[in-house]
GROMACS .gro file of C-alpha atoms in nm:
model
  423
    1UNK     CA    1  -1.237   2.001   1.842
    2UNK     CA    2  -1.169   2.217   1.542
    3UNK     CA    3  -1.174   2.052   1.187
    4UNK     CA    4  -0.942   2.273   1.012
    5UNK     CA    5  -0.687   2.045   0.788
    6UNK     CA    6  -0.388   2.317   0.860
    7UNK     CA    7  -0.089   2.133   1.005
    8UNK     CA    8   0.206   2.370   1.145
    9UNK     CA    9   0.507   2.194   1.153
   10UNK     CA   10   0.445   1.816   1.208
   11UNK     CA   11   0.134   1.513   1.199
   12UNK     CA   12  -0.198   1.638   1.342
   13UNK     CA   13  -0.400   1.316   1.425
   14UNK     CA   14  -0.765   1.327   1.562
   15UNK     CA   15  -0.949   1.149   1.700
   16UNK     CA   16  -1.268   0.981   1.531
   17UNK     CA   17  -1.521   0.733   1.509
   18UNK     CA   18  -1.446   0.445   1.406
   19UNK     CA   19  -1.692   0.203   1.201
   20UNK     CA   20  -1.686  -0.122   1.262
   21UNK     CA   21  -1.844  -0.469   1.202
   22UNK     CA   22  -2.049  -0.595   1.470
   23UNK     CA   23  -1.911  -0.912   1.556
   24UNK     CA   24  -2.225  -1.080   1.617
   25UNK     CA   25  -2.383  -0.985   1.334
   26UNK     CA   26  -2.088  -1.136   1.083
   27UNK     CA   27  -1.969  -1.483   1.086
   28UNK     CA   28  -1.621  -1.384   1.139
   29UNK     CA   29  -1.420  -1.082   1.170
   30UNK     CA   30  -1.177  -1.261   1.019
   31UNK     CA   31  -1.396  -1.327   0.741
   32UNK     CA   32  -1.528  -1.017   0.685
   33UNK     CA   33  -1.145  -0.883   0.594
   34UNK     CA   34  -0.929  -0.860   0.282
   35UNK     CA   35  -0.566  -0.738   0.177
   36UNK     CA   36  -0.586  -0.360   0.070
   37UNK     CA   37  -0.796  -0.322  -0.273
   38UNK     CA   38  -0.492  -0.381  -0.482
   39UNK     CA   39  -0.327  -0.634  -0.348
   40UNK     CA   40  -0.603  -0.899  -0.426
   41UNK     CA   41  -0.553  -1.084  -0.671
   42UNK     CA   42  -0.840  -1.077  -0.934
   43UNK     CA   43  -1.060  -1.248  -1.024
   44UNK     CA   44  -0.941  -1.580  -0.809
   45UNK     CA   45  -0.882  -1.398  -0.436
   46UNK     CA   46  -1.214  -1.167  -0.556
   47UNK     CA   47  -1.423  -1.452  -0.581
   48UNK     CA   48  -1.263  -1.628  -0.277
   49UNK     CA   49  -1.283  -1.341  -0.061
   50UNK     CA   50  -1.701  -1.269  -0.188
   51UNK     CA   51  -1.785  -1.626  -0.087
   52UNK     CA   52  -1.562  -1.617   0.269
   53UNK     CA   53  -1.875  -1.432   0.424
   54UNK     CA   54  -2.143  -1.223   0.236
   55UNK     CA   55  -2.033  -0.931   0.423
   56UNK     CA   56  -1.714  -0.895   0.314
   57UNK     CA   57  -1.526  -0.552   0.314
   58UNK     CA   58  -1.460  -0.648  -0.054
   59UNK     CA   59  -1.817  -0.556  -0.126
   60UNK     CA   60  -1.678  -0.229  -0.021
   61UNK     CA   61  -1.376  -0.133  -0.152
   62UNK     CA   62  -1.426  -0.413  -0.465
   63UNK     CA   63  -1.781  -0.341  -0.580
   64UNK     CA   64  -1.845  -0.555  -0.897
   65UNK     CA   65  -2.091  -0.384  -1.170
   66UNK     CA   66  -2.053  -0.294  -1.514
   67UNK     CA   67  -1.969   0.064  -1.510
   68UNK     CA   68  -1.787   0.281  -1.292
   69UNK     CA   69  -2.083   0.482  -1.129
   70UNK     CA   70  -2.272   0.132  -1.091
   71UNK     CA   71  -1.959  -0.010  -0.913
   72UNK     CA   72  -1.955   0.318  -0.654
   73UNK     CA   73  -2.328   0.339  -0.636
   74UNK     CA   74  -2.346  -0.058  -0.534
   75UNK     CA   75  -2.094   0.022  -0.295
   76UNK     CA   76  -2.252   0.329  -0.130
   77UNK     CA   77  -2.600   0.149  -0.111
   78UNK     CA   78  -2.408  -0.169   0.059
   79UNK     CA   79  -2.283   0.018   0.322
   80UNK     CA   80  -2.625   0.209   0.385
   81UNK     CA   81  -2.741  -0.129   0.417
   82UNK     CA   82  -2.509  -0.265   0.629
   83UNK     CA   83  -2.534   0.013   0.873
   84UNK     CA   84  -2.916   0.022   0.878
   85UNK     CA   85  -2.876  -0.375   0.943
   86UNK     CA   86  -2.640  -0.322   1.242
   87UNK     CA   87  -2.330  -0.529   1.052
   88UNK     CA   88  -2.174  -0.203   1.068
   89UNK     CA   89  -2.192   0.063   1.385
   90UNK     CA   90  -1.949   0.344   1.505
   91UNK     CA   91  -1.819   0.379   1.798
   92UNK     CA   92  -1.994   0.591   2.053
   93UNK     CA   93  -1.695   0.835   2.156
   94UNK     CA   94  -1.445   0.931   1.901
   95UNK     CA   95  -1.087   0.741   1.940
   96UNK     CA   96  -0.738   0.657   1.797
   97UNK     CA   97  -0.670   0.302   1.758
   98UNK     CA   98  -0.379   0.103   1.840
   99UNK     CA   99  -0.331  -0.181   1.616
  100UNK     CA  100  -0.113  -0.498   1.625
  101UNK     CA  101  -0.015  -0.757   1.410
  102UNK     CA  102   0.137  -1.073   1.472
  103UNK     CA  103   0.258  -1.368   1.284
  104UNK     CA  104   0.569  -1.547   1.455
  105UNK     CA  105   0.832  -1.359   1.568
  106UNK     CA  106   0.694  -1.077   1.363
  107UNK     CA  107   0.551  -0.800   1.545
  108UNK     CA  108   0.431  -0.434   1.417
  109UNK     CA  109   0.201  -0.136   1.609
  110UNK     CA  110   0.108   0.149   1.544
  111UNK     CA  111  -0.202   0.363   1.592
  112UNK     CA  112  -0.459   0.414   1.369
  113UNK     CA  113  -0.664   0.779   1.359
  114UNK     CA  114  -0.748   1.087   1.092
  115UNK     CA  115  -0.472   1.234   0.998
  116UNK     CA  116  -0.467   1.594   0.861
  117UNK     CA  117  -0.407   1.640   0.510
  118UNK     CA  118  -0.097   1.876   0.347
  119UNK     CA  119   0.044   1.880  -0.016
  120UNK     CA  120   0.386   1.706  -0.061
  121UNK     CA  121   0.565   2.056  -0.048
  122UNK     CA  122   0.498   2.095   0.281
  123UNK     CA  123   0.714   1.835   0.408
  124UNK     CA  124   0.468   1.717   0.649
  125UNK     CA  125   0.369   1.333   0.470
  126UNK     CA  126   0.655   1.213   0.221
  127UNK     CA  127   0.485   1.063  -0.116
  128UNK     CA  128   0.790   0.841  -0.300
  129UNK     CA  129   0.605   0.685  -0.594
  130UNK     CA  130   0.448   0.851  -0.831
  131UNK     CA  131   0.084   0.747  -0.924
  132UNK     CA  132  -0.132   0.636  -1.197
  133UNK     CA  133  -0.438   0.898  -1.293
  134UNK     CA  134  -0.709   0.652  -1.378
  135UNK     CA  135  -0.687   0.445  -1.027
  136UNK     CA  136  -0.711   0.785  -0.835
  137UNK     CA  137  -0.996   0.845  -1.029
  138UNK     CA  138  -1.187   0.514  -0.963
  139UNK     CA  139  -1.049   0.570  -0.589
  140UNK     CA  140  -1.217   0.943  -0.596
  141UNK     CA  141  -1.546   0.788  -0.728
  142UNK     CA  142  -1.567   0.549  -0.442
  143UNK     CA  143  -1.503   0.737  -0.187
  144UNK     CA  144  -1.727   1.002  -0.312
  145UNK     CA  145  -2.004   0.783  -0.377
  146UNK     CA  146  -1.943   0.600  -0.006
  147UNK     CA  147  -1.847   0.918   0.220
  148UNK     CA  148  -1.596   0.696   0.383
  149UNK     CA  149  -1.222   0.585   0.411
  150UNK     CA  150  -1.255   0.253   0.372
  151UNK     CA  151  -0.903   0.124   0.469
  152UNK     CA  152  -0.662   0.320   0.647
  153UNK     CA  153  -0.285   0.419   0.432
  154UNK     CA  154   0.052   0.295   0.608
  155UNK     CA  155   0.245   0.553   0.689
  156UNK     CA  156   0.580   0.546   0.871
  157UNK     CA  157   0.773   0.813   1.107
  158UNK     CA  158   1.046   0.804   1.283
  159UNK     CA  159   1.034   0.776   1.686
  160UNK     CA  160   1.274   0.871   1.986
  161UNK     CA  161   1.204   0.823   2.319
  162UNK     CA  162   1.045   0.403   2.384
  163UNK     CA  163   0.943   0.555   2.716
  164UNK     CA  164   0.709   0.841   2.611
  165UNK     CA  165   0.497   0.995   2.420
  166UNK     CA  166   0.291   0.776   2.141
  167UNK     CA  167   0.532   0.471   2.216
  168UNK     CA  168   0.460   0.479   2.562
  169UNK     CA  169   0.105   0.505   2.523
  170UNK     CA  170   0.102   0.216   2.238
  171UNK     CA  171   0.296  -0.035   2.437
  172UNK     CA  172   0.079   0.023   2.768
  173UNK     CA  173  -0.234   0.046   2.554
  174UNK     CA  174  -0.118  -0.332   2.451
  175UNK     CA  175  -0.105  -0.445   2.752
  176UNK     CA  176  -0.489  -0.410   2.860
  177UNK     CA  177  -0.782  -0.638   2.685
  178UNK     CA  178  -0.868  -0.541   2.296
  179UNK     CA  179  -1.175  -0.458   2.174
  180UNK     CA  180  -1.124  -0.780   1.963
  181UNK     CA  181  -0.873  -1.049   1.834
  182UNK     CA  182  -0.859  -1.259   1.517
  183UNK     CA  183  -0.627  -1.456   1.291
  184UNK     CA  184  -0.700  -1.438   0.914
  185UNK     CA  185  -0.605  -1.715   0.720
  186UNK     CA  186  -0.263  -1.587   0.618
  187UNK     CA  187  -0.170  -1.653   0.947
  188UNK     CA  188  -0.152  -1.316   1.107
  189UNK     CA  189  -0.370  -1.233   1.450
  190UNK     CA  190  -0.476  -0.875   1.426
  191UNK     CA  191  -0.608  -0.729   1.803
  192UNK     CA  192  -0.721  -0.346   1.823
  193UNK     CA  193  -0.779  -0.082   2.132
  194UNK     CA  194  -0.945   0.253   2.162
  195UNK     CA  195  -0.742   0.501   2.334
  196UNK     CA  196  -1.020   0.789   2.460
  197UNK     CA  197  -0.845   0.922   2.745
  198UNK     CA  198  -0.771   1.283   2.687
  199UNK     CA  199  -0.414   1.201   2.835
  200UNK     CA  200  -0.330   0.972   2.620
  201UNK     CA  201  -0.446   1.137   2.341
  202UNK     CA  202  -0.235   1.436   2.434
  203UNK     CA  203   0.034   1.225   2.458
  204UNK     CA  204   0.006   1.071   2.122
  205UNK     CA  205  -0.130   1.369   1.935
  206UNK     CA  206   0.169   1.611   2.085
  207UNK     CA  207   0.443   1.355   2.026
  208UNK     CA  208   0.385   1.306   1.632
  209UNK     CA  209   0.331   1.712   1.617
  210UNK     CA  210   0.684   1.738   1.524
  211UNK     CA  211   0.714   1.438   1.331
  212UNK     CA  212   0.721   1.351   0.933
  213UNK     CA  213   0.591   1.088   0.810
  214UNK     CA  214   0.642   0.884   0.480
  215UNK     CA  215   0.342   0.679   0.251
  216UNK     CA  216   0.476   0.345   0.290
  217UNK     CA  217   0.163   0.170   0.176
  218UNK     CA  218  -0.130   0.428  -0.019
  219UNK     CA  219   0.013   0.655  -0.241
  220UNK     CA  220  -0.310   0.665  -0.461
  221UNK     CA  221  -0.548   0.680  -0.176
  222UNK     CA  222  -0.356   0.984   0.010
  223UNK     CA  223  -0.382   1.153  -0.360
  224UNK     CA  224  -0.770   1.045  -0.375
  225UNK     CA  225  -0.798   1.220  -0.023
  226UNK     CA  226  -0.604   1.535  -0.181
  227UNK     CA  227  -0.825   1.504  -0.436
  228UNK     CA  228  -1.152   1.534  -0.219
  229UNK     CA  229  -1.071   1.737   0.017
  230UNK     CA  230  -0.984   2.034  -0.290
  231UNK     CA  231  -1.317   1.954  -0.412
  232UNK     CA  232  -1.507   2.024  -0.052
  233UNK     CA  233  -1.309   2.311   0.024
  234UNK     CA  234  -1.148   2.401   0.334
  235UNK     CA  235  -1.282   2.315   0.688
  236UNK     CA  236  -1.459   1.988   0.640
  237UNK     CA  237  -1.416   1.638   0.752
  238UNK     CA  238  -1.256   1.608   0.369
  239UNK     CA  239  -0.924   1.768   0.575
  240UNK     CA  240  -0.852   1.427   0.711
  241UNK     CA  241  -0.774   1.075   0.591
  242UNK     CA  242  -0.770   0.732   0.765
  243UNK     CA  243  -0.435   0.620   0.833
  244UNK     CA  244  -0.220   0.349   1.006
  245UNK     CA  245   0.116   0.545   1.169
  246UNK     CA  246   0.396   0.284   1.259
  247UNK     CA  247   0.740   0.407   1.435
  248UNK     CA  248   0.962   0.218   1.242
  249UNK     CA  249   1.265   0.275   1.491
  250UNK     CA  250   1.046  -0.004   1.700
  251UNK     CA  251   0.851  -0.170   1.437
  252UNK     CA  252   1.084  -0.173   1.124
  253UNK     CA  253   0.868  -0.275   0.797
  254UNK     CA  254   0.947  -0.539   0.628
  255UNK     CA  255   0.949  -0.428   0.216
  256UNK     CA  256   0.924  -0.626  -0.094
  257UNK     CA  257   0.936  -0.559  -0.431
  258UNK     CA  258   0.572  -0.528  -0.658
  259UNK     CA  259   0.650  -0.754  -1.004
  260UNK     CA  260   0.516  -0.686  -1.381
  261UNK     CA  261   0.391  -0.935  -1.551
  262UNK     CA  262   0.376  -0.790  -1.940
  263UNK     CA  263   0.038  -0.948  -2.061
  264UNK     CA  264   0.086  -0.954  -2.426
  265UNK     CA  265   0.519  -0.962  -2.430
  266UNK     CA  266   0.634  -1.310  -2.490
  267UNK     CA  267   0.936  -1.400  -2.336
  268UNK     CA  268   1.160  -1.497  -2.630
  269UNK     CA  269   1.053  -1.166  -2.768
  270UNK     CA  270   1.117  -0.978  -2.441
  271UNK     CA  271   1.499  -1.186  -2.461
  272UNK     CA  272   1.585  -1.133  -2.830
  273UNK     CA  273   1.522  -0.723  -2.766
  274UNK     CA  274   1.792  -0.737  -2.495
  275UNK     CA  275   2.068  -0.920  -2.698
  276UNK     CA  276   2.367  -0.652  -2.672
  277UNK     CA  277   2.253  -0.450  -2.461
  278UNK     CA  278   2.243  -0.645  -2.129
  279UNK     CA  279   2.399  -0.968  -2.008
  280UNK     CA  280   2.110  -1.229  -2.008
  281UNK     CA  281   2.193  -1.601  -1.839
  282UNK     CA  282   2.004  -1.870  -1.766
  283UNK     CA  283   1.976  -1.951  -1.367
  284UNK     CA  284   1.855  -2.247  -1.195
  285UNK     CA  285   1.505  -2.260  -1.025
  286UNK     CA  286   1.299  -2.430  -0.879
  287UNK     CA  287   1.184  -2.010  -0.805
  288UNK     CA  288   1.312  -1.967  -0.464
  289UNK     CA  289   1.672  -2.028  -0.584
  290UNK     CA  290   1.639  -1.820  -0.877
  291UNK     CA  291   1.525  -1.527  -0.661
  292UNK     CA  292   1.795  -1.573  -0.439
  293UNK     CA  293   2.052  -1.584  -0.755
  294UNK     CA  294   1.845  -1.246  -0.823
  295UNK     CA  295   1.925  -1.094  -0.481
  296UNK     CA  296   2.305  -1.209  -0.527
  297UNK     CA  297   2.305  -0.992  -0.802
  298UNK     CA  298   2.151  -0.708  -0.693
  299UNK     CA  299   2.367  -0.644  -0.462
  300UNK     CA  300   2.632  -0.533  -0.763
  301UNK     CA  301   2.340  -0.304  -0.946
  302UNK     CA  302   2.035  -0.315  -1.186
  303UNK     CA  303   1.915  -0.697  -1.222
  304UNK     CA  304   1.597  -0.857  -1.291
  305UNK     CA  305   1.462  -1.185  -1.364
  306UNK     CA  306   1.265  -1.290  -1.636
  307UNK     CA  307   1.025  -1.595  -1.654
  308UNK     CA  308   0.686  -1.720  -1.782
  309UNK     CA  309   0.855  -2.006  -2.032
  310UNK     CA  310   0.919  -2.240  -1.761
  311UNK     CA  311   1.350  -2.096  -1.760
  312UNK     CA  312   1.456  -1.847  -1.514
  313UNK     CA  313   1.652  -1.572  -1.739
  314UNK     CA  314   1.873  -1.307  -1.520
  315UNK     CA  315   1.927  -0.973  -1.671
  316UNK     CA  316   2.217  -0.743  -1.565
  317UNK     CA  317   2.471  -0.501  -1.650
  318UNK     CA  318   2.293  -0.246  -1.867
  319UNK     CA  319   2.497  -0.098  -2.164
  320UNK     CA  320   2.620   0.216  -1.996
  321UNK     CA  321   2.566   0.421  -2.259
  322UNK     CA  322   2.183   0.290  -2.357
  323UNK     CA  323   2.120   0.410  -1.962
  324UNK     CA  324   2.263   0.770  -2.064
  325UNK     CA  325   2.055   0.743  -2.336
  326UNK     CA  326   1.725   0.626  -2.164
  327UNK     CA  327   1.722   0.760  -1.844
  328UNK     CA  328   1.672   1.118  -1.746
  329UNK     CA  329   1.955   1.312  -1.610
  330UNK     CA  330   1.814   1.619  -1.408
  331UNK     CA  331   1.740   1.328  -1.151
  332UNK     CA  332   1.984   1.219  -0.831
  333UNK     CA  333   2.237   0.930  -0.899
  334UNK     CA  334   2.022   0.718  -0.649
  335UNK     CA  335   1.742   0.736  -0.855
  336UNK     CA  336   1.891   0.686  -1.196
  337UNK     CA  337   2.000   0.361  -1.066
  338UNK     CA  338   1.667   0.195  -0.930
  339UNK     CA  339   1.617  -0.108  -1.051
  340UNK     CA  340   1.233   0.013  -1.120
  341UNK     CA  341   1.385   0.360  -1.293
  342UNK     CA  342   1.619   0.116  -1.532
  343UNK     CA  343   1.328  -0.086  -1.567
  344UNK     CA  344   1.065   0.150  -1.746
  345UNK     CA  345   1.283   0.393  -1.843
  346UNK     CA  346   1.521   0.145  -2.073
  347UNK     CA  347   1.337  -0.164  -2.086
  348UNK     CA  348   0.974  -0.070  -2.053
  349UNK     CA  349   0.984   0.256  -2.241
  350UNK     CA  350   1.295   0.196  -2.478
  351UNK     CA  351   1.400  -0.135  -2.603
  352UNK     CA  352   1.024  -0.354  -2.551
  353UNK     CA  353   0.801  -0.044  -2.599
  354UNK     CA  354   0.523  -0.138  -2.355
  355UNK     CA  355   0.270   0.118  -2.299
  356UNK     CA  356   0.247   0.118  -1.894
  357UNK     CA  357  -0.149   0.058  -1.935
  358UNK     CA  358  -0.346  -0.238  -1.744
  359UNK     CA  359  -0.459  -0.423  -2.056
  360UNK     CA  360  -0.079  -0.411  -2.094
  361UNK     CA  361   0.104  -0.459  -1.742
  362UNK     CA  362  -0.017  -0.581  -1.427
  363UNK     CA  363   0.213  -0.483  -1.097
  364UNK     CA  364   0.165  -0.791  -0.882
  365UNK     CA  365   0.307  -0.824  -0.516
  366UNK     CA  366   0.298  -1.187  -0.492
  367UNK     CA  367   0.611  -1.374  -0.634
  368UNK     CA  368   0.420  -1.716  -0.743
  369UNK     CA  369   0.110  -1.554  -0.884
  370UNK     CA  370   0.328  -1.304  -1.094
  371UNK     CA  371   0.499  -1.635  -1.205
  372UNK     CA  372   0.165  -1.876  -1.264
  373UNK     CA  373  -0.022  -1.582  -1.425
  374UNK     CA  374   0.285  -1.510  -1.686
  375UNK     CA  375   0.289  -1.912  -1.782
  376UNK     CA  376  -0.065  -1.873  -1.795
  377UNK     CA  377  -0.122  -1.596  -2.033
  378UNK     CA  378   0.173  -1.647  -2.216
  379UNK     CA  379   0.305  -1.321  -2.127
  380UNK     CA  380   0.650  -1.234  -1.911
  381UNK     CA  381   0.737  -1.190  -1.545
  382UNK     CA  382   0.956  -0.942  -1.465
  383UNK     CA  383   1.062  -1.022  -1.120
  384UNK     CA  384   1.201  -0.734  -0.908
  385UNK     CA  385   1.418  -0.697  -0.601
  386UNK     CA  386   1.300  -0.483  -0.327
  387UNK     CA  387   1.475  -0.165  -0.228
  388UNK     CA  388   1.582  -0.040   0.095
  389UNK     CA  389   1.405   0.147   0.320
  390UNK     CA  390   1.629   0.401   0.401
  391UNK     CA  391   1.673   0.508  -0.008
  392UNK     CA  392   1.333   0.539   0.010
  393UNK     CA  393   1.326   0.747   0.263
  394UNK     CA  394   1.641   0.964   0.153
  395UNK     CA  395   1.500   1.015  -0.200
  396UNK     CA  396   1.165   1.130  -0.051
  397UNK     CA  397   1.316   1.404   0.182
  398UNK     CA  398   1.479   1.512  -0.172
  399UNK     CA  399   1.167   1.544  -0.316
  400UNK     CA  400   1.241   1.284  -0.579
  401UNK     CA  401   0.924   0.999  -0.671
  402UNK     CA  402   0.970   0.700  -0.754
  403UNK     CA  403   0.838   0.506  -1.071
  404UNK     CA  404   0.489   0.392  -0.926
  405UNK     CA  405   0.487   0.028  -0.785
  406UNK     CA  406   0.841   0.019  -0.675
  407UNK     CA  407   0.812  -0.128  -0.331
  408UNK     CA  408   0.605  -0.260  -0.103
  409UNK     CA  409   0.589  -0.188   0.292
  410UNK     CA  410   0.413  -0.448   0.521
  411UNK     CA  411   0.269  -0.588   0.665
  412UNK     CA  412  -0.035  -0.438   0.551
  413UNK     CA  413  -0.282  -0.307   0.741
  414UNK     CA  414  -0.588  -0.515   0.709
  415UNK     CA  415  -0.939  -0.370   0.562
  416UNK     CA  416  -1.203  -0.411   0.738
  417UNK     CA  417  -1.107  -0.411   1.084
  418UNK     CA  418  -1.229   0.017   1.111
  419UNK     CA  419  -1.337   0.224   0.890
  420UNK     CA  420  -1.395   0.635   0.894
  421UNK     CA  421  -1.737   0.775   0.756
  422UNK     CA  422  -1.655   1.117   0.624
  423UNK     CA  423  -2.035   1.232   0.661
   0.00000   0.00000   0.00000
């Protein structure tokens, strides 16, 4: 099997082998897995996630030390450990993965394998946010320090035919007994198969040959692996990143927004710097309702909704001229009128002048804990809207980012349940 990272037209997913924990060895698998790295919430789901079972992937992708290097050194002498210890083995023959998750009616698979890397330009794997320098760099570090992809990106691509190719071999592959089950405590039951037959991989690998694909979930790790791999050179198992590949034809994702919560903005200041320029009312809560009074008005344009003093302010109908003003032009219409564009363009940028740095803003996924941590610190939540899919999509065949954060895809992969050593 040749290594090179050089992709023709379309995905080129190998095979590999996988990592993973040995379930005697661990308490739990369930146990032993967490959310992707940033969507725990820190310190609180941290500390809850350490104390779930001492080998925790956390340990992994979370390492907790003073200093950067002591944070990816822990990390890279934890897994050494684990593996010597037998809490972590790979699997003898390489493989793809399928993966399912269920919770309810709600049911997503895909398959999970190394996928070779290209640059945006290419076409190949759609990027639509932009990302944030200093997390790709503690990513990088990691990774470096660990020679391992250590959670797998979601990634999304559009399928045809139910009957063949990777869909046939998913649903069939679904059918049989997994290597395991197990339902973490946010309710979902995770199962995952190897797929080794050489017709099946054929199958799989020829199907998504002519396929694009867009970063749903992982912008910042698929620039870490871009990253790497131009450090190693050509030719090397750097050419390849671990990620999760869902048709979303069959499987459509659901997305969310990602909320700010502006640590050191006050709410009455945040409202007093909007006086004139947008419409501001109060709306009732208890939070549900107010979101849904949100999602009313989204559906007309830009809207947000402000909170952290115990009142649920909703923000609308920019000045038009203070978004001519604030918000670049050279840009398609689409993406002058994202919520997230209007948000650090004109608010962000222009009328609060909040430096978009982490002392300063944290993006939160979770609706309540954007809310709690806002009352908390005194600070403000800015709670978003998500966006459709298919904008998404349309603005990243134009080659046109996103403001980093704006949406979330899920459900997420968990971490933990394989992992790629790069050695």
């Amino acid at each position: 099997m040749t290594t090179s990272g050089t992709a023709d037209h379309g995905l080129r997913l190998i095979p590999f082998h996988g990592l993973r924990y040995v379930p005697e060895r661990v308490g739990s698998l369930a146990a032993v897995t967490s959310p992707p790295y940033d969507v725990v919430v820190r310190p609180d789901g941290l500390n809850h996630l350490e104390s779930a079972d001492p080998h925790n992937i956390v340990r992994l992708i979370l390492p907790q030390a003073d200093t950067p290097d002591a944070r990816n050194q822990q990390a890279a002498h934890t897994l050494r450990d684990w593996l010597a210890e037998g809490i972590l083995s790979a699997d003898p023959v390489p493989a793809l993965y399928v993966y399912e998750q269920r919770r309810g009616e709600l049911l997503q698979r895909g398959v999970i394998g190394a996928l070779a890397l290209s640059a945006a330009d290419a076409g190949i794997v759609l990027p639509h946010e932009d990302v944030m320098p200093h997390v790709v760099t503690d990513r990088a570090g990691l990774m470096r320090a660990t020679s391992a992809n250590l959670e797998p990106l979601l990634l999304t691509y559009l399928g045809e035919d139910p009957t063949a190719g990777a869909a046939a071999v998913i649903e069939r592959t679904a059918r049989s007994t997994p290597l395991f089950s197990t339902t973490t405590e946010d309710g979902f039951q995770h199962r995952l198969w190897a797929v080794t037959d050489p017709a099946d991989l054929a199958a799989i690998t020829g199907d998504l040959g002519d396929r694009q694909a867009l970063i749903a979930d992982g912008h910042h790790r698929w620039a870490t692996y871009l990253r790497l791999q131009e450090e190693h050179g050509s030719d090397t198992p750097w050419d390849f990143g671990l990620v999760l590949l869902v048709d979303t034809v069959r499987y459509p994702l659901q997305v969310r927004a990602i909320h700010r919560l502006l640590r050191r903005l006050a709410p009455a200041d945040a409202l007093a710097a909007l006086d004139g320029r947008f419409r501001v009312r109060t709306v009732d809560g208890p939070l549900p309702a107010a979101m849904a009074a949100l999602a009313e008005a989204a559906e007309l344009g830009n809207a947000f909704l402000l909170t952290g003093d115990g009142s649920f302010h909703l923000v609308t109908d920019p000045e038009p001229a203070l978004i001519e003003r604030t918000v670049r032009g050279d840009r398609p219409e689409a993406w002058r009128r994202l919520d997230a564009t209007v948000l650090h363009a004109t608010l962000l940028d222009t009328l609060w002048a909040v430096p978009d740095a982490p002392d300063q803003i944290s993006y939160i996924h979770d609706t309540e804990a954007t809310v709690e941590m806002a009352e908390r610190l005194g600070g403000t939540a800015v709670l978003l809207h998500p966006v459709r899919e298919s904008v998404v999509r349309d603005l990243a065949r134009q080659g046109v980012t996103m403001p980093r954060k704006s949406t979330s895809f899920g459900p997420k992969p968990a971490t933990g349940l394989v992992l790629r050593s790069v050695d």
